[in-house]
CSV table of C-alpha atoms and ligand atoms in Angstrom, one decimal:
chain,number,residue,atom,x,y,z
A,13,MET,CA,87.0,108.3,88.5
A,14,PHE,CA,88.2,104.9,87.8
A,15,GLY,CA,86.7,101.7,86.4
A,16,LYS,CA,88.1,98.4,86.9
A,17,ARG,CA,91.4,98.4,88.6
A,18,TYR,CA,94.1,95.6,89.0
A,19,ARG,CA,96.4,95.4,91.6
A,20,LEU,CA,99.9,94.7,90.7
A,21,PHE,CA,102.3,95.0,93.6
A,22,SER,CA,103.4,97.1,96.4
A,23,VAL,CA,106.5,99.2,97.0
A,24,TYR,CA,107.2,100.8,100.3
A,25,GLY,CA,103.9,99.8,101.6
A,26,PHE,CA,102.0,101.7,98.6
A,27,GLU,CA,99.8,99.6,96.6
A,28,ILE,CA,100.4,100.0,92.7
A,29,ARG,CA,97.1,99.6,90.7
A,30,ILE,CA,96.3,99.7,87.2
A,31,ASP,CA,92.9,101.0,85.8
A,32,ALA,CA,91.7,99.2,82.7
A,33,SER,CA,92.1,102.5,80.7
A,34,TRP,CA,95.9,102.4,81.1
A,35,PHE,CA,96.2,99.6,78.5
A,36,VAL,CA,94.7,101.8,75.9
A,37,LEU,CA,97.7,104.4,76.7
A,38,ALA,CA,100.1,101.4,76.7
A,39,PHE,CA,98.8,100.3,73.3
A,40,LEU,CA,98.8,103.8,72.0
A,41,VAL,CA,102.3,104.5,73.2
A,42,THR,CA,103.9,101.1,71.8
A,43,TRP,CA,102.4,101.7,68.4
A,44,THR,CA,103.4,105.3,67.9
A,45,LEU,CA,106.9,104.3,68.9
A,46,ALA,CA,107.2,101.4,66.9
A,47,THR,CA,105.7,102.9,63.6
A,48,GLY,CA,106.5,106.4,64.1
A,49,PHE,CA,108.8,107.6,66.5
A,50,PHE,CA,111.7,105.2,66.6
A,51,PRO,CA,111.7,104.5,62.7
A,52,ALA,CA,112.0,108.3,62.1
A,53,ILE,CA,114.9,109.1,64.9
A,54,ALA,CA,116.8,105.9,64.4
A,55,PRO,CA,116.6,104.5,60.8
A,56,GLY,CA,117.9,101.3,59.6
A,57,PHE,CA,116.5,98.6,61.9
A,58,SER,CA,114.1,95.8,61.2
A,59,ARG,CA,110.4,96.1,61.9
A,60,ASN,CA,110.6,93.7,64.8
A,61,THR,CA,113.3,95.6,66.5
A,62,TYR,CA,111.2,98.6,66.3
A,63,TRP,CA,108.3,96.7,67.9
A,64,VAL,CA,110.5,95.4,70.8
A,65,MET,CA,111.8,99.0,71.1
A,66,GLY,CA,108.1,100.2,71.5
A,67,VAL,CA,107.2,97.7,74.1
A,68,LEU,CA,110.4,98.6,76.0
A,69,GLY,CA,109.5,102.3,75.7
A,70,ALA,CA,105.9,101.7,77.0
A,71,PHE,CA,107.3,99.7,79.9
A,72,GLY,CA,109.8,102.4,80.7
A,73,LEU,CA,106.8,105.0,80.5
A,74,PHE,CA,105.1,102.7,83.1
A,75,GLY,CA,108.1,102.8,85.4
A,76,SER,CA,108.6,106.4,85.0
A,77,ILE,CA,105.3,107.2,86.1
A,78,VAL,CA,105.3,104.7,89.1
A,79,LEU,CA,108.6,106.3,90.3
A,80,HIS,CA,107.1,109.9,89.7
A,81,GLU,CA,104.1,108.9,91.7
A,82,LEU,CA,106.0,107.2,94.4
A,83,ALA,CA,108.3,110.2,95.1
A,84,HIS,CA,104.7,112.1,95.7
A,85,ALA,CA,103.6,109.3,97.9
A,86,ILE,CA,106.7,108.9,100.0
A,87,VAL,CA,107.0,112.7,100.6
A,88,ALA,CA,103.2,113.0,101.4
A,89,GLN,CA,103.4,110.4,104.1
A,90,ARG,CA,106.4,111.9,105.6
A,91,ASN,CA,104.3,115.3,105.7
A,92,ASP,CA,101.4,113.5,107.5
A,93,ILE,CA,99.1,113.2,104.5
A,94,PRO,CA,97.5,109.6,104.5
A,95,MET,CA,98.0,107.9,101.1
A,96,LYS,CA,95.7,105.5,99.5
A,97,GLY,CA,98.1,104.1,96.9
A,98,ILE,CA,99.1,104.8,93.3
A,99,THR,CA,96.8,104.1,90.2
A,100,LEU,CA,97.9,104.2,86.7
A,101,PHE,CA,95.2,105.2,83.9
A,102,ILE,CA,95.0,106.5,80.4
A,103,PHE,CA,96.3,110.0,81.3
A,104,GLY,CA,99.3,108.9,83.4
A,105,GLY,CA,99.2,108.1,87.1
A,106,VAL,CA,97.8,109.5,90.4
A,107,ALA,CA,99.0,109.1,94.0
A,108,GLU,CA,95.7,109.2,95.8
A,109,MET,CA,95.6,111.2,99.1
A,110,GLY,CA,93.4,110.1,101.8
A,111,ALA,CA,92.8,113.7,103.0
A,112,ASP,CA,94.2,117.2,102.1
A,113,PRO,CA,97.5,118.3,102.9
A,114,PRO,CA,97.6,119.9,106.4
A,115,SER,CA,99.8,122.9,105.5
A,116,ALA,CA,100.9,125.0,102.6
A,117,GLY,CA,104.5,123.7,103.3
A,118,ALA,CA,103.3,120.2,103.1
A,119,GLU,CA,101.6,120.5,99.9
A,120,LEU,CA,104.6,122.2,98.3
A,121,ARG,CA,106.9,119.4,99.3
A,122,MET,CA,104.5,116.8,98.1
A,123,ALA,CA,103.9,118.5,94.9
A,124,ALA,CA,107.6,119.2,94.1
A,125,ALA,CA,108.8,115.8,94.8
A,126,GLY,CA,107.2,114.2,91.7
A,127,PRO,CA,108.8,116.6,89.0
A,128,ILE,CA,112.0,116.7,90.9
A,129,ALA,CA,112.1,112.8,90.8
A,130,SER,CA,111.5,112.7,87.0
A,131,VAL,CA,114.2,115.4,86.3
A,132,LEU,CA,116.8,113.3,88.3
A,133,ILE,CA,115.7,110.0,86.5
A,134,GLY,CA,115.6,111.7,83.1
A,135,GLY,CA,119.1,113.1,83.6
A,136,ILE,CA,120.6,109.8,84.9
A,137,LEU,CA,118.9,107.8,82.0
A,138,TYR,CA,120.3,110.6,79.5
A,139,LEU,CA,124.0,110.2,81.0
A,140,VAL,CA,123.6,106.3,81.0
A,141,SER,CA,122.7,106.3,77.4
A,142,ALA,CA,125.5,108.6,76.5
A,143,ALA,CA,128.1,106.8,78.5
A,144,THR,CA,127.0,103.1,77.2
A,145,ALA,CA,126.6,104.3,73.6
A,146,ALA,CA,129.7,102.4,72.5
A,147,VAL,CA,129.1,99.1,74.5
A,148,VAL,CA,125.3,98.2,74.4
A,149,PRO,CA,123.3,97.5,71.2
A,150,ALA,CA,122.1,100.8,69.4
A,151,PRO,CA,118.3,100.2,69.8
A,152,VAL,CA,118.7,100.0,73.5
A,153,VAL,CA,120.8,103.2,73.6
A,154,GLU,CA,117.8,104.7,71.7
A,155,VAL,CA,115.3,103.6,74.2
A,156,LEU,CA,117.3,104.8,77.0
A,157,ARG,CA,117.7,108.2,75.3
A,158,TYR,CA,113.9,108.3,74.7
A,159,LEU,CA,113.1,107.4,78.3
A,160,GLY,CA,115.6,110.3,79.5
A,161,TRP,CA,113.7,112.8,77.4
A,162,LEU,CA,110.4,111.3,78.4
A,163,ASN,CA,110.9,111.8,82.1
A,164,LEU,CA,112.0,115.7,81.4
A,165,ILE,CA,108.9,116.0,79.5
A,166,LEU,CA,106.8,114.5,82.3
A,167,ALA,CA,108.4,116.9,84.7
A,168,ALA,CA,107.9,119.8,82.4
A,169,PHE,CA,104.0,119.0,81.8
A,170,ASN,CA,103.6,118.5,85.3
A,171,MET,CA,105.1,121.8,86.4
A,172,ILE,CA,102.4,123.7,84.2
A,173,PRO,CA,100.8,125.6,87.1
A,174,ALA,CA,97.3,124.3,86.2
A,175,PHE,CA,95.7,122.8,89.3
A,176,PRO,CA,95.4,119.9,90.1
A,177,LEU,CA,98.7,119.3,88.0
A,178,ASP,CA,101.6,119.4,90.4
A,179,GLY,CA,102.7,122.9,89.2
A,180,GLY,CA,99.1,123.9,90.1
A,181,ARG,CA,99.6,122.4,93.5
A,182,ILE,CA,102.6,124.2,94.0
A,183,LEU,CA,100.9,127.6,92.9
A,184,ARG,CA,98.2,126.8,95.3
A,185,ALA,CA,100.6,126.1,98.2
A,186,TYR,CA,102.2,129.5,97.4
A,187,LEU,CA,98.8,131.3,97.6
A,188,TRP,CA,97.8,129.4,100.5
A,189,HIS,CA,100.9,130.5,102.2
A,190,ARG,CA,100.7,134.2,101.1
A,191,ARG,CA,96.7,134.6,101.5
A,192,GLY,CA,96.2,132.2,104.3
A,193,SER,CA,93.3,131.0,102.8
A,194,LEU,CA,93.0,127.6,101.2
A,195,ARG,CA,89.6,128.2,99.9
A,196,LYS,CA,90.9,131.4,97.8
A,197,ALA,CA,94.2,129.6,96.8
A,198,THR,CA,92.2,126.6,95.6
A,199,TYR,CA,89.8,128.9,93.7
A,200,THR,CA,92.5,130.9,91.7
A,201,SER,CA,94.7,127.8,91.1
A,202,SER,CA,91.7,125.7,89.9
A,203,ARG,CA,90.5,128.8,87.6
A,204,VAL,CA,94.1,128.5,85.9
A,205,GLY,CA,93.6,124.7,85.8
A,206,ALA,CA,90.3,125.0,84.1
A,207,ALA,CA,91.8,127.5,81.5
A,208,PHE,CA,94.6,125.3,80.7
A,209,GLY,CA,92.0,122.7,80.1
A,210,LEU,CA,90.2,124.8,77.7
A,211,LEU,CA,93.6,125.4,75.9
A,212,LEU,CA,94.2,121.6,75.6
A,213,MET,CA,90.7,121.2,74.2
A,214,ALA,CA,91.3,123.8,71.6
A,215,LEU,CA,94.6,122.2,70.7
A,216,GLY,CA,92.7,118.9,70.2
A,217,ILE,CA,90.2,120.4,68.0
A,218,ALA,CA,93.0,122.1,66.0
A,219,SER,CA,94.6,118.6,65.6
A,220,LEU,CA,91.6,116.9,64.6
A,221,LEU,CA,90.9,119.6,62.0
A,222,GLY,CA,94.6,119.0,60.8
A,223,GLY,CA,93.7,115.3,60.4
A,224,MET,CA,95.7,114.0,63.4
A,225,LEU,CA,92.8,111.7,65.0
A,226,VAL,CA,94.5,110.1,67.8
A,227,PRO,CA,96.4,113.1,69.4
A,228,GLY,CA,93.4,115.3,68.6
A,229,ILE,CA,90.9,113.0,70.7
A,230,TRP,CA,93.5,112.4,73.4
A,231,TYR,CA,94.1,116.3,74.0
A,232,LEU,CA,90.3,116.9,73.7
A,233,VAL,CA,89.5,114.1,76.5
A,234,LEU,CA,92.5,115.3,78.6
A,235,GLY,CA,91.4,118.9,78.6
A,236,MET,CA,87.9,118.0,79.5
A,237,PHE,CA,89.2,115.7,82.1
A,238,LEU,CA,91.3,118.4,83.7
A,239,ARG,CA,88.6,121.0,83.8
A,240,ALA,CA,86.3,118.5,85.6
A,241,LEU,CA,88.9,117.9,87.9
A,242,ALA,CA,89.8,121.5,88.6
A,243,ARG,CA,86.0,122.1,89.3
A,244,SER,CA,85.6,119.3,91.6
A,245,SER,CA,88.7,120.1,93.6
A,246,TYR,CA,87.4,123.5,94.4
A,247,GLN,CA,84.0,122.1,95.3
A,248,GLN,CA,85.7,119.6,97.6
A,249,VAL,CA,87.3,122.5,99.4
A,250,LEU,CA,84.0,124.4,99.6
A,251,LEU,CA,82.3,121.5,101.0
A,252,LYS,CA,85.1,120.7,103.5
A,253,GLU,CA,84.8,124.3,104.7
A,254,ALA,CA,80.9,124.4,105.0
A,255,LEU,CA,80.8,121.0,106.8
A,256,GLU,CA,83.9,120.6,109.0
A,257,GLY,CA,83.5,121.4,112.7
A,258,GLU,CA,79.7,121.3,112.3
A,259,PRO,CA,78.1,118.4,114.3
A,260,VAL,CA,76.0,115.6,112.7
A,261,SER,CA,73.1,116.6,115.2
A,262,ARG,CA,72.8,119.8,113.2
A,263,PHE,CA,71.6,118.1,110.0
A,264,MET,CA,70.0,115.1,111.2
A,265,LYS,CA,66.2,114.6,110.9
A,266,ARG,CA,64.7,113.7,114.2
A,267,ASP,CA,61.8,111.0,114.5
A,268,PRO,CA,63.2,108.9,111.8
A,269,VAL,CA,61.1,106.0,110.4
A,270,THR,CA,61.6,103.0,112.9
A,271,VAL,CA,60.3,99.4,112.8
A,272,ALA,CA,59.4,97.0,115.8
A,273,SER,CA,60.9,93.7,116.1
A,274,SER,CA,57.6,92.0,116.5
A,275,ILE,CA,56.3,92.9,113.1
A,276,SER,CA,56.3,90.2,110.1
A,277,LEU,CA,58.5,90.6,107.0
A,278,ARG,CA,55.5,91.1,105.1
A,279,GLU,CA,54.4,94.1,107.0
A,280,LEU,CA,57.9,95.3,106.8
A,281,VAL,CA,57.8,95.2,103.0
A,282,GLU,CA,54.3,96.5,102.6
A,283,GLU,CA,54.2,99.3,105.3
A,284,TYR,CA,57.8,100.5,105.2
A,285,VAL,CA,59.8,99.3,102.3
A,286,TYR,CA,57.2,100.2,99.6
A,287,ARG,CA,56.1,103.4,101.5
A,288,HIS,CA,59.3,105.0,102.5
A,289,HIS,CA,61.8,103.3,99.9
A,290,HIS,CA,64.7,103.3,102.5
A,291,LYS,CA,67.2,100.4,102.2
A,292,LEU,CA,67.9,100.5,105.9
A,293,TYR,CA,65.6,100.6,109.0
A,294,PRO,CA,66.5,100.9,112.5
A,295,VAL,CA,64.7,98.1,114.7
A,296,VAL,CA,63.5,100.1,117.9
A,297,ASP,CA,61.6,98.5,121.0
A,298,ASP,CA,60.5,100.6,123.6
A,299,GLY,CA,62.5,103.5,122.6
A,300,GLU,CA,65.8,101.2,122.6
A,301,LEU,CA,67.7,100.9,119.4
A,302,VAL,CA,68.0,97.0,119.1
A,303,GLY,CA,69.5,96.5,115.6
A,304,CYS,CA,69.2,97.3,111.9
A,305,VAL,CA,67.4,95.6,109.2
A,306,THR,CA,68.4,96.0,105.5
A,307,VAL,CA,66.5,95.1,102.3
A,308,ARG,CA,69.6,93.2,101.4
A,309,GLN,CA,68.9,90.9,104.4
A,310,LEU,CA,65.2,90.7,103.4
A,311,ARG,CA,66.1,89.6,99.8
A,312,GLU,CA,67.9,86.5,101.2
A,313,ILE,CA,64.7,85.2,102.8
A,314,PRO,CA,62.2,83.3,100.5
A,315,ARG,CA,59.1,85.3,99.9
A,316,GLU,CA,56.9,82.3,101.2
A,317,GLN,CA,58.4,82.9,104.8
A,318,TRP,CA,57.6,86.6,104.9
A,319,GLU,CA,54.4,86.0,106.6
A,320,GLN,CA,55.7,83.9,109.5
A,321,ARG,CA,59.2,85.2,110.0
A,322,ARG,CA,59.6,88.5,112.2
A,323,VAL,CA,62.0,91.6,111.8
A,324,GLY,CA,63.6,90.4,114.9
A,325,ASP,CA,64.6,87.1,113.4
A,326,ILE,CA,66.7,88.6,110.8
A,327,ALA,CA,68.0,91.9,112.2
A,328,ALA,CA,71.4,92.4,112.9
A,329,GLY,CA,73.3,94.9,115.1
A,330,CYS,CA,73.9,98.3,113.6
A,331,THR,CA,77.4,98.7,112.4
A,332,LEU,CA,80.0,101.5,112.2
A,333,GLN,CA,79.1,101.4,108.5
A,334,ASN,CA,75.8,102.7,108.9
A,335,THR,CA,76.0,104.5,112.3
A,336,VAL,CA,77.5,107.9,113.1
A,337,ALA,CA,77.7,109.7,116.7
A,338,ALA,CA,75.6,112.7,117.1
A,339,ASP,CA,78.4,114.9,118.1
A,340,ALA,CA,80.7,113.6,115.3
A,341,ASP,CA,82.0,115.8,112.5
A,342,ALA,CA,79.4,116.3,109.5
A,343,MET,CA,82.5,115.9,107.4
A,344,ASP,CA,83.3,112.6,108.9
A,345,ALA,CA,79.8,111.5,108.1
A,346,LEU,CA,80.1,112.6,104.5
A,347,LYS,CA,83.3,110.7,104.4
A,348,LEU,CA,81.6,107.5,105.6
A,349,MET,CA,78.8,107.8,103.2
A,350,ARG,CA,81.4,108.3,100.5
A,351,ASN,CA,83.3,105.1,101.4
A,352,THR,CA,80.3,103.0,102.3
A,353,GLY,CA,78.1,104.2,99.4
A,354,SER,CA,75.1,104.5,101.8
A,355,SER,CA,73.3,107.7,101.6
A,356,ARG,CA,71.6,107.4,104.9
A,357,LEU,CA,73.3,107.0,108.4
A,358,LEU,CA,71.7,106.3,111.7
A,359,VAL,CA,72.6,109.1,114.3
A,360,THR,CA,73.0,107.6,117.8
A,361,SER,CA,74.1,108.8,121.2
A,362,ASN,CA,74.6,106.2,124.0
A,363,GLY,CA,72.9,103.5,122.4
A,364,THR,CA,69.7,105.3,121.6
A,365,LEU,CA,68.5,106.6,118.2
A,366,ASP,CA,68.7,110.1,117.9
A,367,GLY,CA,67.8,110.7,114.2
A,368,VAL,CA,69.1,110.0,110.6
A,369,ILE,CA,71.5,112.1,108.4
A,370,THR,CA,71.0,111.8,104.8
A,371,LEU,CA,73.3,112.9,101.9
A,372,LYS,CA,70.6,115.0,100.5
A,373,ASP,CA,70.4,117.1,103.7
A,374,LEU,CA,74.0,117.8,103.6
A,375,LEU,CA,74.3,118.7,100.0
A,376,GLU,CA,71.1,120.9,100.4
A,377,PHE,CA,72.8,122.9,103.3
A,378,PHE,CA,76.0,123.1,101.3
A,379,SER,CA,74.4,124.5,98.1
A,380,LEU,CA,72.1,126.9,100.2
A,381,ARG,CA,75.5,128.2,101.9
A,382,VAL,CA,77.3,128.6,98.6
A,383,GLU,CA,74.5,130.5,97.1
A,384,LEU,CA,74.2,132.8,100.2
A,385,GLU,CA,78.0,133.5,100.2
A,386,SER,CA,78.9,133.8,96.6
B,11,ZN,ZN1,103.1,114.6,89.7
């Protein structure tokens, strides 16, 4: 979902990252505040003052989103949900979870923490702006007041019950608690999320027709993004339900293509790589798994040496990155594929090669199951 990300700093052990798309939002916010918003609500200052106010407002938006996501992350971690850090991007921020919440209660507490933090920050900023109005320069008071409202709006928008917004997560937690099924709860709340996405898209089109180009495009893309997110969140839950608890050995193919360590690299290329198109080959001698050879390793050897050198010369030990135990959970195999980007894993038990499991096999099983059960 993200492009290039920059690491900024860590708070409470959570890494704060910025996606390149955030700079678009930062620019749009600064520009809108400096040329439209602040001149309208607080007339009489110079153009430079408005630009300074705009930049301060954008920094304030950044801080507000970080604190909102930090509240999610801290409460999530206290509720045994592993966190991967916080990323800011064009539509705000996201506290990335390493796994689904273990219970409806945990999800409720995690989801509510962000909006509660935003309401508190908004209230405090508003009070500070009122209390300091007589002593600090007027532009600063205006920025503080703006940030106060911004936090309240942030809380209100996130409380819309459209999954995966916070309000949608709260709705899902409530349905999960009542119906006892995470899948049904996710289904309903992601349908609401998708409907809200459609509403935003309609608003975007209306804005475009009304001549408001930037807000129009922004609403349109945000709506599309929310719809896609709602759909993929539901599929994620279906996938988890289908695969969790199933051993890897159920999906693996036995008798995988293997190579002997005695063959030359030229044979490896001609007889295996060009025929099977795999990127990784298990090296097996006398029924024993002795290592792994990859196309990447092969690429580092000059072509002239392919005839003389043997697979055994360049093969390395198979690693945890490309191997999974036969009795491991199929969902764990899928996670490993996602984390490493490799779509084929070797299945082993006690040092022998049992077979190979591929992403394609897992997804085929999944789509058959969805087709049969829906
Ligand atoms: Zn939130």
